[in-house]
C-alpha cells in the first residue's frame, strides 16, 4: 500500500474512513451527565458504508462511482435521521441530545463523496 502514489480522491476516501471510525469514540448522545459514544449507541455498523470505497482505494481498483455516491448519501441520510431521532420535548421546550459524533460522521460521509468525485479511476 503506497499512499504517496494515490491520487487526491483516494487520500480523501482514506481520511474520511478514518474520521468516520474516530466519530464512534465521540459522544453520540450528550445529556449532561449521561453521554454515550457510538459503540454504546450501536451505530458502529454505519462504518459498513465506507467498506466498498475504502477497499477499492486500498486495492487500487476501479470504483463504481454511482455505488460510492449512494453509500456517501446513505451515510449523510442515516446521520440526519439519527440526529433528528434524538430530539425530545422537555417541559414544553424542544432539545436535541445528539452529541458531536453524528455530525463528524456526516462530515466524513461528505468528505467521502468529495474523494469519490476526485478519484481518477
Short mmCIF file of C-alpha atoms in Angstrom, two decimals:
data_model
loop_
_atom_site.label_atom_id
_atom_site.label_comp_id
_atom_site.label_asym_id
_atom_site.label_seq_id
_atom_site.Cartn_x
_atom_site.Cartn_y
_atom_site.Cartn_z
CA UNK A 1 0.00 0.00 0.00
CA UNK A 2 1.77 3.12 -1.25
CA UNK A 3 -0.31 6.06 -0.09
CA UNK A 4 2.13 8.57 -1.60
CA UNK A 5 1.25 7.33 -5.11
CA UNK A 6 -2.50 7.61 -4.59
CA UNK A 7 -4.47 10.40 -6.21
CA UNK A 8 -6.19 13.10 -4.15
CA UNK A 9 -9.51 11.26 -4.23
CA UNK A 10 -8.01 8.10 -2.77
CA UNK A 11 -6.38 10.04 0.05
CA UNK A 12 -9.67 11.81 0.80
CA UNK A 13 -11.52 8.49 0.99
CA UNK A 14 -8.90 7.16 3.42
CA UNK A 15 -9.12 10.27 5.60
CA UNK A 16 -12.93 10.09 5.51
CA UNK A 17 -12.94 6.45 6.62
CA UNK A 18 -10.57 7.26 9.48
CA UNK A 19 -12.72 10.24 10.52
CA UNK A 20 -15.83 8.04 10.44
CA UNK A 21 -14.11 5.49 12.69
CA UNK A 22 -12.97 8.20 15.10
CA UNK A 23 -16.52 9.57 15.27
CA UNK A 24 -17.62 6.43 17.12
CA UNK A 25 -15.38 7.41 20.03
CA UNK A 26 -17.10 10.82 20.29
CA UNK A 27 -20.36 11.36 22.17
CA UNK A 28 -23.37 10.39 20.08
CA UNK A 29 -25.77 11.22 22.93
CA UNK A 30 -24.96 14.03 25.31
CA UNK A 31 -27.37 14.95 28.10
CA UNK A 32 -25.03 16.48 30.62
CA UNK A 33 -24.26 13.63 33.00
CA UNK A 34 -25.43 10.98 30.54
CA UNK A 35 -23.25 10.63 27.46
CA UNK A 36 -22.76 7.64 25.21
CA UNK A 37 -20.35 7.08 22.39
CA UNK A 38 -21.15 5.46 19.05
CA UNK A 39 -20.22 1.98 20.21
CA UNK A 40 -22.64 2.02 23.12
CA UNK A 41 -25.35 3.51 20.87
CA UNK A 42 -24.98 0.60 18.45
CA UNK A 43 -24.29 2.69 15.36
CA UNK A 44 -20.92 1.14 14.63
CA UNK A 45 -22.47 -0.74 11.69
CA UNK A 46 -22.57 2.64 9.87
CA UNK A 47 -18.88 2.04 9.09
CA UNK A 48 -20.00 -0.58 6.57
CA UNK A 49 -20.87 2.30 4.25
CA UNK A 50 -17.15 3.03 3.96
CA UNK A 51 -16.01 -0.53 3.20
CA UNK A 52 -16.51 -0.57 -0.58
CA UNK A 53 -14.88 2.81 -1.33
CA UNK A 54 -12.00 2.12 1.06
CA UNK A 55 -11.32 -1.36 -0.32
CA UNK A 56 -11.30 -0.15 -3.90
CA UNK A 57 -8.82 2.58 -2.98
CA UNK A 58 -6.56 0.26 -0.99
CA UNK A 59 -6.62 -2.42 -3.69
CA UNK A 60 -6.13 0.28 -6.34
CA UNK A 61 -9.13 -0.96 -8.33
CA UNK A 62 -11.61 0.96 -10.44
CA UNK A 63 -14.53 2.25 -8.35
CA UNK A 64 -18.12 2.33 -9.48
CA UNK A 65 -18.78 5.97 -8.64
CA UNK A 66 -22.57 5.55 -8.59
CA UNK A 67 -22.31 2.98 -5.79
CA UNK A 68 -19.85 5.21 -3.96
CA UNK A 69 -22.15 8.23 -4.18
CA UNK A 70 -25.11 6.15 -2.98
CA UNK A 71 -23.11 4.95 0.03
CA UNK A 72 -21.96 8.50 0.86
CA UNK A 73 -25.51 9.84 0.55
CA UNK A 74 -26.78 6.99 2.74
CA UNK A 75 -24.22 7.97 5.39
CA UNK A 76 -25.45 11.55 5.36
CA UNK A 77 -29.11 10.48 5.46
CA UNK A 78 -28.52 7.98 8.29
CA UNK A 79 -26.71 10.66 10.33
CA UNK A 80 -29.56 13.13 9.77
CA UNK A 81 -32.13 10.50 10.77
CA UNK A 82 -30.11 9.67 13.89
CA UNK A 83 -29.77 13.34 14.87
CA UNK A 84 -33.47 14.02 14.36
CA UNK A 85 -34.38 10.93 16.38
CA UNK A 86 -32.59 12.37 19.40
CA UNK A 87 -34.92 15.37 19.68
CA UNK A 88 -37.22 15.43 22.68
CA UNK A 89 -39.63 17.75 24.41
CA UNK A 90 -38.79 18.60 27.99
CA UNK A 91 -41.08 20.86 30.00
CA UNK A 92 -42.51 22.45 26.88
CA UNK A 93 -39.20 23.16 25.16
CA UNK A 94 -37.58 21.08 22.46
CA UNK A 95 -33.97 19.97 22.79
CA UNK A 96 -31.66 17.80 20.75
CA UNK A 97 -29.47 15.39 22.68
CA UNK A 98 -27.23 14.35 19.77
CA UNK A 99 -23.55 14.82 20.54
CA UNK A 100 -20.71 15.64 18.17
CA UNK A 101 -20.25 12.07 16.87
CA UNK A 102 -23.06 12.01 14.31
CA UNK A 103 -22.03 15.43 13.00
CA UNK A 104 -18.46 14.21 12.49
CA UNK A 105 -19.79 11.07 10.79
CA UNK A 106 -21.94 13.20 8.47
CA UNK A 107 -18.90 15.33 7.61
CA UNK A 108 -16.87 12.18 6.94
CA UNK A 109 -19.58 10.94 4.58
CA UNK A 110 -19.49 14.24 2.68
CA UNK A 111 -15.70 14.03 2.55
CA UNK A 112 -16.00 10.52 1.16
CA UNK A 113 -18.29 11.85 -1.59
CA UNK A 114 -15.69 14.52 -2.42
CA UNK A 115 -13.00 11.84 -2.53
CA UNK A 116 -15.09 9.71 -4.88
CA UNK A 117 -15.61 12.74 -7.11
CA UNK A 118 -11.85 13.45 -7.18
CA UNK A 119 -10.96 9.79 -7.76
CA UNK A 120 -9.17 9.36 -11.09
CA UNK A 121 -10.04 5.70 -11.64
#
